[in-house]
Coordinates of C-alpha atoms in Angstrom, one line a residue:
X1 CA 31.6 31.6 9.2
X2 CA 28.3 30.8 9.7
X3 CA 27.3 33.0 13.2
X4 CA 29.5 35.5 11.1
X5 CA 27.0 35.8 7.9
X6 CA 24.3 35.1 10.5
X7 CA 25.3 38.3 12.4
X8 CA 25.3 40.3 9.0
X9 CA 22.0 39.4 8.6
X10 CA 20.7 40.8 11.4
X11 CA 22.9 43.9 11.3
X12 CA 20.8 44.4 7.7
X13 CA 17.7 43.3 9.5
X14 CA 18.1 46.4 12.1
X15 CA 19.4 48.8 10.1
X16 CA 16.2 48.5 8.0
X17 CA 14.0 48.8 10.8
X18 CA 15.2 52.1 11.6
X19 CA 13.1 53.6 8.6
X20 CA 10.1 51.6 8.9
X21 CA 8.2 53.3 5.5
X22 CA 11.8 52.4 3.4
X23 CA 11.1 49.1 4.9
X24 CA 7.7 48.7 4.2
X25 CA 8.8 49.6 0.5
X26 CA 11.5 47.3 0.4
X27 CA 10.1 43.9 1.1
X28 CA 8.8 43.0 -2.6
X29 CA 12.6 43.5 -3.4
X30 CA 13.6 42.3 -0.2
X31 CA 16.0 38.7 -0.8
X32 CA 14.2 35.7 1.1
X33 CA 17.3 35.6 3.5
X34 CA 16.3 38.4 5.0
X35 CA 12.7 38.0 5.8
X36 CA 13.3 35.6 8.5
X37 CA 16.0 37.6 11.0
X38 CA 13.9 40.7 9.6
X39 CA 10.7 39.2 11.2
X40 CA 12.4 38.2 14.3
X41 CA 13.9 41.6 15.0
X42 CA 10.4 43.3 14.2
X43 CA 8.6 40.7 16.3
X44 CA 10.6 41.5 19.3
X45 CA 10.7 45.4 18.4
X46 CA 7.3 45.5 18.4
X47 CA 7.0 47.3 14.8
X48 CA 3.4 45.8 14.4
X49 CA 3.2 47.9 10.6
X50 CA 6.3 46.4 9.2
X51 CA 4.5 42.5 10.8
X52 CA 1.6 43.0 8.9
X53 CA 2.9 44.0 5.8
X54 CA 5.8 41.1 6.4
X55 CA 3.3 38.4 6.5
X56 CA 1.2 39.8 3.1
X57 CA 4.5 39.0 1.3
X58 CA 6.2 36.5 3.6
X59 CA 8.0 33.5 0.9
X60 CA 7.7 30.8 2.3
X61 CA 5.1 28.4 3.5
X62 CA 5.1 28.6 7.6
X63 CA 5.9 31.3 9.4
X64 CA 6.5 30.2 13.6
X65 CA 6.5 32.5 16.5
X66 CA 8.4 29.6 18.0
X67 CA 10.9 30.8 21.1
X68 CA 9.7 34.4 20.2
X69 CA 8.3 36.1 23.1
X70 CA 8.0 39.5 24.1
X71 CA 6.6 41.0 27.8
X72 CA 4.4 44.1 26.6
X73 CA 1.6 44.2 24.0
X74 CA 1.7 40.8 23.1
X75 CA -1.9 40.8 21.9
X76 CA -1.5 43.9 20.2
X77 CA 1.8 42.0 18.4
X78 CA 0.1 39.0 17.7
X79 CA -3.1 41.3 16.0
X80 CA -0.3 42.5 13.5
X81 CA 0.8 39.6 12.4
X82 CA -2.6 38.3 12.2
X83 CA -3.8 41.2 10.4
X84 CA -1.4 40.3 7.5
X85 CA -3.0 37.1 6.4
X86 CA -4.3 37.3 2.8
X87 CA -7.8 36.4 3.8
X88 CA -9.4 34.6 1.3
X89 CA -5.9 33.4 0.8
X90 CA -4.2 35.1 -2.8
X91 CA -3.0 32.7 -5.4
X92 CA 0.4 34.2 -6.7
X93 CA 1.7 32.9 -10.2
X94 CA 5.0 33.5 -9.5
X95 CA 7.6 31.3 -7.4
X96 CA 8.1 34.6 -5.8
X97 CA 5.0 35.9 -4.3
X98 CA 3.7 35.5 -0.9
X99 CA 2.9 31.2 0.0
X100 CA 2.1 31.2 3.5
X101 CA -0.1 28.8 4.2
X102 CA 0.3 28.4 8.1
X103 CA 0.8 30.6 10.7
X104 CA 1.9 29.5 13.8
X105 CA 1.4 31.7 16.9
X106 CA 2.3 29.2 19.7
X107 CA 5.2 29.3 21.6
X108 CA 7.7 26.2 21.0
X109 CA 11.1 26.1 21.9
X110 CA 10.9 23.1 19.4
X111 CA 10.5 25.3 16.4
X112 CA 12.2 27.3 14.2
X113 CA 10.6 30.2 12.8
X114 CA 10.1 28.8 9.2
X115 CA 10.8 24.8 7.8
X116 CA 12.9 23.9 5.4
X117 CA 12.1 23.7 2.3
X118 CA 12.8 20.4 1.1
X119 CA 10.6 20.6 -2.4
X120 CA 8.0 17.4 -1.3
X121 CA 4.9 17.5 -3.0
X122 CA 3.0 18.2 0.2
X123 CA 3.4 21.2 2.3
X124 CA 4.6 19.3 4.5
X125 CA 5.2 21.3 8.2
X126 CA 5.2 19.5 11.1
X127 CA 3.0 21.8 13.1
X128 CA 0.4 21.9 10.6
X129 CA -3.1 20.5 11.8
X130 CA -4.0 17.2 11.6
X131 CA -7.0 16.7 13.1
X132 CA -9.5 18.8 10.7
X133 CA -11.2 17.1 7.7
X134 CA -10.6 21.0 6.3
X135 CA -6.4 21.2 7.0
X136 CA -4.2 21.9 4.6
X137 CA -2.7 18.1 5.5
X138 CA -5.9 16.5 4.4
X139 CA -6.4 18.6 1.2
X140 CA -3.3 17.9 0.0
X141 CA -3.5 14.0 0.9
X142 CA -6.4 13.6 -1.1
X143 CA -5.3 15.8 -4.0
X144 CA -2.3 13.6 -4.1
X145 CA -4.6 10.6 -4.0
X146 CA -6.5 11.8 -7.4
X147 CA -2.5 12.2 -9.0
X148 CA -2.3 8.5 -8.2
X149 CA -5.4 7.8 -9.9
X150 CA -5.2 9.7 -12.5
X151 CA -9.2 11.8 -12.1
X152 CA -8.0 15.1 -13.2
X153 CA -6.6 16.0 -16.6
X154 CA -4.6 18.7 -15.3
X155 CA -3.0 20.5 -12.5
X156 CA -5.1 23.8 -12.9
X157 CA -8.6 21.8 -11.9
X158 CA -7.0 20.9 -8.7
X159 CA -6.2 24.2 -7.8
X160 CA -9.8 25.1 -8.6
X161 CA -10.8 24.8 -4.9
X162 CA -10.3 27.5 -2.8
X163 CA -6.9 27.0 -0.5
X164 CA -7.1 27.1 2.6
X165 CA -4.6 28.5 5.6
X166 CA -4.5 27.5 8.9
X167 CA -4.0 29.4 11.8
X168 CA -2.2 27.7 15.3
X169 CA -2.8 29.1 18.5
X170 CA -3.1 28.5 22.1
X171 CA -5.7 30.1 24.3
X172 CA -6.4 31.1 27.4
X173 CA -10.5 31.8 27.9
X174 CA -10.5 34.7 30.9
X175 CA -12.2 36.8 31.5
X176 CA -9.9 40.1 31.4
X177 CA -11.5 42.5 28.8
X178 CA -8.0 42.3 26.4
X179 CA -8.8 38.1 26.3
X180 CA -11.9 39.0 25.5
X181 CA -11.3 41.3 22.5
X182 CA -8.3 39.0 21.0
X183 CA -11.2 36.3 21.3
X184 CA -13.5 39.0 19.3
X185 CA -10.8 39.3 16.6
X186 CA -10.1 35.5 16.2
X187 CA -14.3 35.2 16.0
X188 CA -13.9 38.0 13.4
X189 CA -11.1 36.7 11.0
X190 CA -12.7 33.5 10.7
X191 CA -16.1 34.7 9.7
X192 CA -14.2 37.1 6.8
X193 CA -12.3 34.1 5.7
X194 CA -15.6 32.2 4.7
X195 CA -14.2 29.2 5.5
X196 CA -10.7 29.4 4.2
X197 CA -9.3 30.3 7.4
X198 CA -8.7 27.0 9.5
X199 CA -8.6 28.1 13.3
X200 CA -6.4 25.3 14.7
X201 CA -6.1 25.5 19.0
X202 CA -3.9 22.7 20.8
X203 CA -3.5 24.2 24.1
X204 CA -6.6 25.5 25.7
X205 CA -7.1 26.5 29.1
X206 CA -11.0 27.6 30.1
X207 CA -11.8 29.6 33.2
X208 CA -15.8 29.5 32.5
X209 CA -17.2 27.7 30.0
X210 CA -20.2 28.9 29.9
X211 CA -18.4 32.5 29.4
X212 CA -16.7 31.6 26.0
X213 CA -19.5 28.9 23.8
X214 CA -19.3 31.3 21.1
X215 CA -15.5 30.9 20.4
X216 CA -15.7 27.1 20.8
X217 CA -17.8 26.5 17.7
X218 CA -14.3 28.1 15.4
X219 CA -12.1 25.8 17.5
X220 CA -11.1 22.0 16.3
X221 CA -10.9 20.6 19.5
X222 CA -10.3 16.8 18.1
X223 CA -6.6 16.7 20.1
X224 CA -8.8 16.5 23.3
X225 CA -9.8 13.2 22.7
X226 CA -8.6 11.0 25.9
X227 CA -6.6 8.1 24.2
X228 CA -4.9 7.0 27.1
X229 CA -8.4 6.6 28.8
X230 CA -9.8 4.8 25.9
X231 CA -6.8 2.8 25.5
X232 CA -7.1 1.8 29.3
X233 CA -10.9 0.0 28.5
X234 CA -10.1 -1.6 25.6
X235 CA -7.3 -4.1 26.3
X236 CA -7.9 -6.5 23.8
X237 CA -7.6 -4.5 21.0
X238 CA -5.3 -6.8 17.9
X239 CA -5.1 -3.1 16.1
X240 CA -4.4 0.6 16.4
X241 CA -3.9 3.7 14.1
X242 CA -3.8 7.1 15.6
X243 CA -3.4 9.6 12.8
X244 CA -4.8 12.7 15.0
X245 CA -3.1 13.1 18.2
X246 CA -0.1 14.7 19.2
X247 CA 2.4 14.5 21.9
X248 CA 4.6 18.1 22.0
X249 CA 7.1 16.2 23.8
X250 CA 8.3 12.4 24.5
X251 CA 9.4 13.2 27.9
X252 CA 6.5 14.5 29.4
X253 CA 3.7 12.8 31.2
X254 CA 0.6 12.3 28.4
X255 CA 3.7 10.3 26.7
X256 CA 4.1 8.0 29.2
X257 CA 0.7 7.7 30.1
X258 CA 0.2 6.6 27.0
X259 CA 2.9 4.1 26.9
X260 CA 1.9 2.6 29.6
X261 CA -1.8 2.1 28.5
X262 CA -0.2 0.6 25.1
X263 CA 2.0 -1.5 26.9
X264 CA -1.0 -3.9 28.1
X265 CA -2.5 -4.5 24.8
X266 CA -0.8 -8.2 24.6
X267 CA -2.6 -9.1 21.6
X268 CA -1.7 -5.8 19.2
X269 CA -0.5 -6.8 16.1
X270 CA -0.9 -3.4 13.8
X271 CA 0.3 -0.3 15.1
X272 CA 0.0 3.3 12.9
X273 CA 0.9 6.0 14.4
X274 CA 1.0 9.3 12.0
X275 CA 2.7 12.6 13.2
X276 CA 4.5 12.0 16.4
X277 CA 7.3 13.8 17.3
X278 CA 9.8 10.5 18.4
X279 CA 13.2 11.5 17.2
X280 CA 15.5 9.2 18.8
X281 CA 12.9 8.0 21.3
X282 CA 11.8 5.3 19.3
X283 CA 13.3 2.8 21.9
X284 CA 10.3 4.1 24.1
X285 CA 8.0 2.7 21.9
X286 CA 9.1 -0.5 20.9
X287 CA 10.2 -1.2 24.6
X288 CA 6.2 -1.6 25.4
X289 CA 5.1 -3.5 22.1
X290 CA 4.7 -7.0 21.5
X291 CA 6.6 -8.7 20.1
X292 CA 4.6 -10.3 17.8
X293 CA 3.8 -7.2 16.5
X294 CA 3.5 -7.6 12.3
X295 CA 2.2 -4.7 10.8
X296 CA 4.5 -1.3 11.8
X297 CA 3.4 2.2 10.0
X298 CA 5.2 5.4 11.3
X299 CA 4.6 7.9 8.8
X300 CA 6.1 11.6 9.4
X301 CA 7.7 10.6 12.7
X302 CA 10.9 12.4 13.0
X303 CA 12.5 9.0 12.9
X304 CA 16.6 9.7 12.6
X305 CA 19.3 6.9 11.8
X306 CA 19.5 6.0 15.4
X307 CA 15.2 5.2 15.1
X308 CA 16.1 3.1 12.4
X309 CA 19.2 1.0 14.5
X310 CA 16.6 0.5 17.3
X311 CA 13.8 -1.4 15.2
X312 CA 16.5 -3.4 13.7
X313 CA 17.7 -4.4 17.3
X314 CA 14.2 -4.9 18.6
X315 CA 12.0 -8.2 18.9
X316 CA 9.7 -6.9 16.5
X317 CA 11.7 -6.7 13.5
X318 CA 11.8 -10.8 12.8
X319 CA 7.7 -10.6 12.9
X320 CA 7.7 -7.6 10.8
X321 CA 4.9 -8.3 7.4
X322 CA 4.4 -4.7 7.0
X323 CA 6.6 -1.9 7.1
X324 CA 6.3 1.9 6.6
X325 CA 8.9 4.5 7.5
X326 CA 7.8 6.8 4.9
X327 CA 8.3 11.3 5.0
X328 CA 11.1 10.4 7.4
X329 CA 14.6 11.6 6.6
X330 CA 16.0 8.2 7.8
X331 CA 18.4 8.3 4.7
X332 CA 19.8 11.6 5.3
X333 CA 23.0 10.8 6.9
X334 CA 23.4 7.0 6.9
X335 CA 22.3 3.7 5.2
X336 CA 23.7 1.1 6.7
X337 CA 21.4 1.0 10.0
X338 CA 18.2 0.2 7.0
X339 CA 20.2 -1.9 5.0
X340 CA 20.6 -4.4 8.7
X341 CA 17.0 -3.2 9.3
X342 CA 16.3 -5.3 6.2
X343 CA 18.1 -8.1 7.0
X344 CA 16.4 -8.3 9.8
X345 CA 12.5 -8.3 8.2
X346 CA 13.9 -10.2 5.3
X347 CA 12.5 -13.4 6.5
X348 CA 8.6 -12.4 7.0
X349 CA 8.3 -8.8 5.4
X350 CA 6.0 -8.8 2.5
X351 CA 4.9 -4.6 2.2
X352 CA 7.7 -1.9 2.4
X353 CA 6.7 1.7 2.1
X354 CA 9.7 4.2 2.3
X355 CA 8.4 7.0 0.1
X356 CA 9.9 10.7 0.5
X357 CA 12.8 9.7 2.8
X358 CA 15.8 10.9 1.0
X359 CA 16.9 8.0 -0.8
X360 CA 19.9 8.5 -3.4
X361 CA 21.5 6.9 -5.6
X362 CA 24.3 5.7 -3.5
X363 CA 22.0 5.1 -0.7
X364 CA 19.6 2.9 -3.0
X365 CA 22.2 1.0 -4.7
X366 CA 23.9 0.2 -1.5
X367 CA 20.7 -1.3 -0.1
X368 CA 19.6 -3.2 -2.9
X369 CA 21.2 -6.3 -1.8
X370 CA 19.5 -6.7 1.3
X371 CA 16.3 -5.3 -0.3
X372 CA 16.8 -8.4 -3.1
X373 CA 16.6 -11.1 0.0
X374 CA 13.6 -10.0 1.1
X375 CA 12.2 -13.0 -0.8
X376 CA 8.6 -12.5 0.5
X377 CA 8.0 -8.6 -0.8
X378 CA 5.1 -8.4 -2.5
X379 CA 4.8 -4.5 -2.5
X380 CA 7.5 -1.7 -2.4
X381 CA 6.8 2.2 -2.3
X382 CA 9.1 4.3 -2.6
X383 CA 7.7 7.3 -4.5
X384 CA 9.4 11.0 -4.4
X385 CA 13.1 10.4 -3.7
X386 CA 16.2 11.7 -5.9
X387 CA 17.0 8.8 -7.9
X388 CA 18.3 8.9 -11.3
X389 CA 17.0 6.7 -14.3
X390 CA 20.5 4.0 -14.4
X391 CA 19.7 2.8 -10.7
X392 CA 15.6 2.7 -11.5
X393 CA 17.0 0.5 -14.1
X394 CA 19.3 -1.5 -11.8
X395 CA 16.3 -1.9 -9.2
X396 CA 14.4 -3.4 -11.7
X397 CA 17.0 -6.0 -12.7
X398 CA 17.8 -7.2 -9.3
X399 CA 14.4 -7.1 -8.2
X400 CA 12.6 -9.0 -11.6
X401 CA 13.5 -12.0 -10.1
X402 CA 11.6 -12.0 -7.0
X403 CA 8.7 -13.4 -8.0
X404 CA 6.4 -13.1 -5.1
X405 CA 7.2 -8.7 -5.6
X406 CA 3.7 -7.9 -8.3
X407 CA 3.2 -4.1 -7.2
X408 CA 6.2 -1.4 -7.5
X409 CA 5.5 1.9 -7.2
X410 CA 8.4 4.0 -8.5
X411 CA 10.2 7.3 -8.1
X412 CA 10.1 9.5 -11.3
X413 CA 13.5 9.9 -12.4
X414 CA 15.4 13.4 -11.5
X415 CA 15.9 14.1 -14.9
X416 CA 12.3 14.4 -16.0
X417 CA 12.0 17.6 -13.7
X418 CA 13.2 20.9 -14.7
X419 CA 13.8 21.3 -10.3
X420 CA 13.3 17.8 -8.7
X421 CA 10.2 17.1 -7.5
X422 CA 8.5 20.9 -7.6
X423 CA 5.3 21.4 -8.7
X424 CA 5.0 22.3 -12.3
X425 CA 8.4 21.1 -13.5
X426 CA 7.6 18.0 -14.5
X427 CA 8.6 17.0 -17.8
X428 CA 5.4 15.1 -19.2
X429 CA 7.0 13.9 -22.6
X430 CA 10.3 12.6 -20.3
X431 CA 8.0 11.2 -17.9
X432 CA 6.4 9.1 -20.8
X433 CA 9.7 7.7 -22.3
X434 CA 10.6 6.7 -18.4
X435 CA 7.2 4.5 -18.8
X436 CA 7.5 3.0 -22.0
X437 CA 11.3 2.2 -20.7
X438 CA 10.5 0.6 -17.8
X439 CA 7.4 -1.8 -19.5
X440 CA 9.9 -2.5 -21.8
X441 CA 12.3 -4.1 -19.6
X442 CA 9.6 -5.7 -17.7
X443 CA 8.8 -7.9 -20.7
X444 CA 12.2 -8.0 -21.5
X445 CA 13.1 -10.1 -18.3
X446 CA 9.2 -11.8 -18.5
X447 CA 8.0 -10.1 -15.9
X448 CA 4.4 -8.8 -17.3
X449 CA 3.1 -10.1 -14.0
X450 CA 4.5 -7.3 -12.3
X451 CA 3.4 -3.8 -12.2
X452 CA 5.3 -0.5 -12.0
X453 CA 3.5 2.5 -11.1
X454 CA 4.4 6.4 -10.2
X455 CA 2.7 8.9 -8.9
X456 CA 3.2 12.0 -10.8
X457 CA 2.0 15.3 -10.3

């Protein structure tokens, strides 16, 4: 059924393209299930006028080139789609109007040509930049942090700032005279964006460098950083967070140079590792850690079910103080490899972050007994997943009598949001009566040592 409505699609998609002016017309009516196998067939049409004028209105927040590729005019393709940017970017009030935020121009057989939507808080997109001070990544972090503490009165003075967009590509510096002038657009772009325009390269290859200086100063070139080399001269190192690099792939050889290098830090005991791509090759990992290891943070991983069954086996998880598997969809499937990961840490864990990973009712509840023998917790996160207000209130229960737990940072409720957890559909006056509820029946069990936050929009 599905390859069925899938080929409808594109049978729509195609017969469209046949009138390219109807088209053009079309696309603020045009239903969002169509823009992606639209884009697609114009991409590898080569209808550069219906590109441009699909990426002004495109609804959602990435757009990927991905395992698009096509053998003639590339540049002049790529231009197109360029050229439809909203530079500086153009705030639309409706849910409707054009969102993209990141446009991804490299090819990836990884990647699909938009994300799915899951309604986080963040944009979150796995190939957005990480390294820049400027990317959308690190706005949005730090927006998030001023939610949490409460600096802004409302969500308007946030928006304030001019948003930025980020733009992904991989280059080749030649010296043919087409490089050259895709290299003069790219300069160009980024100098009418007036800084809202982040130029993000992860893949560059250089045939002169003296050739090309004036492109480098638009590039963020933080990925080239040699970790493993770094990592091979400082042996003794007790802790490590990497929040800027990336490995494309866990299989190739920059992986397992760097898991070599790590394997001969013998005295690491904190390990953060922030946007790496290790679905289902978390074994890899653990294999070369200590196992004293006591402080574990892999944020925005990938990590999958099978991840999650791995740690729990490994020599790690007894030594485990600090724990945090949050923005991974670890719950998205099943439960019971985290509820043995927890009977595993229960012993020595005493921080558990699991924010944004999915975590239902049924999931929750079925968790909460191993969660209650962690005797040792002393923090839990586990902000922005579905939960409804009768398990928040059955958490709490179970949970008051822990008394080493003082910090809880809470989920707000599902029904305080017109649409869970989007922006703007927050129910303030609901939100309120979920407070008062919850310091309520923190007294109620004498448990004003403990405090329950959230961190609402």
């Amino acid at each position: 059924m599905m390859r069925a409505t899938a080929t409808l699609l594109e049978l729509a998609a195609r017969s469209l393209l046949s009138n390219e002016p109807a088209a053009i017309r079309a696309l603020e009516e045009l239903p969002r299930d169509l823009f992606v196998p639209l884009f697609i067939a114009a991409f590898l049409g080569g209808h550069k006028k219906i590109l441009t004028a699909m990426v002004r209105v495109w609804p959602f927040r990435c757009l990927h080139v991905g395992t698009l590729s096509v053998r003639e005019s590339y540049y002049e393709i790529v231009e197109a789609v360029i050229d439809g940017l909203q530079i500086p970017p153009v705030q639309s009030p409706s849910s409707w109007g054009p969102k993209l935020r990141i446009l991804d121009l490299r090819q990836d057989l990884d990647c699909e040509t938009t994300c799915l939507e899951t309604g986080t808080t963040f944009p979150f997109c796995f190939q957005c930049c990480i390294y820049s001070r400027h990317s959308i990544l690190k706005l949005e972090e730090a927006r998030h942090r001023v939610r949490c503490l409460g600096i802004v009165n409302s969500e308007s003075e946030l928006q304030s700032a001019q948003e930025p967009m980020e733009l992904l590509v991989d280059l080749s510096l030649s010296d043919t005279l087409r490089a050259k002038q895709f290299l003069s657009f790219l300069r160009s772009k980024v100098e009418q964006s007036f800084g809202s325009l982040h130029l993000c390269c992860r893949d560059l290859q250089i045939d002169k460098m003296s050739a090309h200086r004036s492109i480098l100063q638009f590039l963020d070139l933080g990925y080239l950083s040699e970790v493993t080399t770094l990592l091979a001269r400082t042996i003794h190192l007790d802790s490590l967070s990497l929040y800027n690099i990336a490995f494309k792939s866990c299989q190739r050889k920059n992986f397992r140079t760097f898991l070599n290098r790590l394997g001969r830090l013998d005295n690491l005991q904190k390990l953060i590792l922030s946007f790496f791509h290790l679905t289902d090759q978390l074994h890899k990992l653990l294999r070369v850690l200590p196992p004293q290891l006591d402080t574990l943070c892999l944020p925005l991983c990938g990590l999958s079910d099978r991840d999650v069954t791995v740690l729990s086996q490994s020599s790690q998880a007894t030594h485990l103080r600090l724990l945090n598997l949050s923005d991974n969809q670890i719950f998205s499937e099943d439960y019971e490899p985290f509820q043995t990961l927890l009977e595993k840490v229960s012993g020595t864990l005493q921080h558990l972050e699991m924010s944004n990973c999915l975590i239902t009712d049924s999931a929750l509840s079925a968790v909460l007994p191993a969660l209650s023998q962690c005797s040792h917790l002393r923090v839990l996160s586990f902000a922005f997943n579905p939960i409804t207000m009768p398990v928040l209130t059955s958490l709490l229960q179970h949970l008051a009598s822990s008394m080493e737990l003082k910090h809880v940072v809470y989920p707000v409720p599902v029904h305080c949001y017109e649409q869970w957890n989007f922006r703007g559909s927050l129910d303030p006056r609901k939100l309120a009566e979920v407070q008062a509820q919850v310091k309520a029946m923190l007294q109620a069990v004498q448990r004003d040592d403990m405090t329950w936050t959230t961190c609402a929009e």
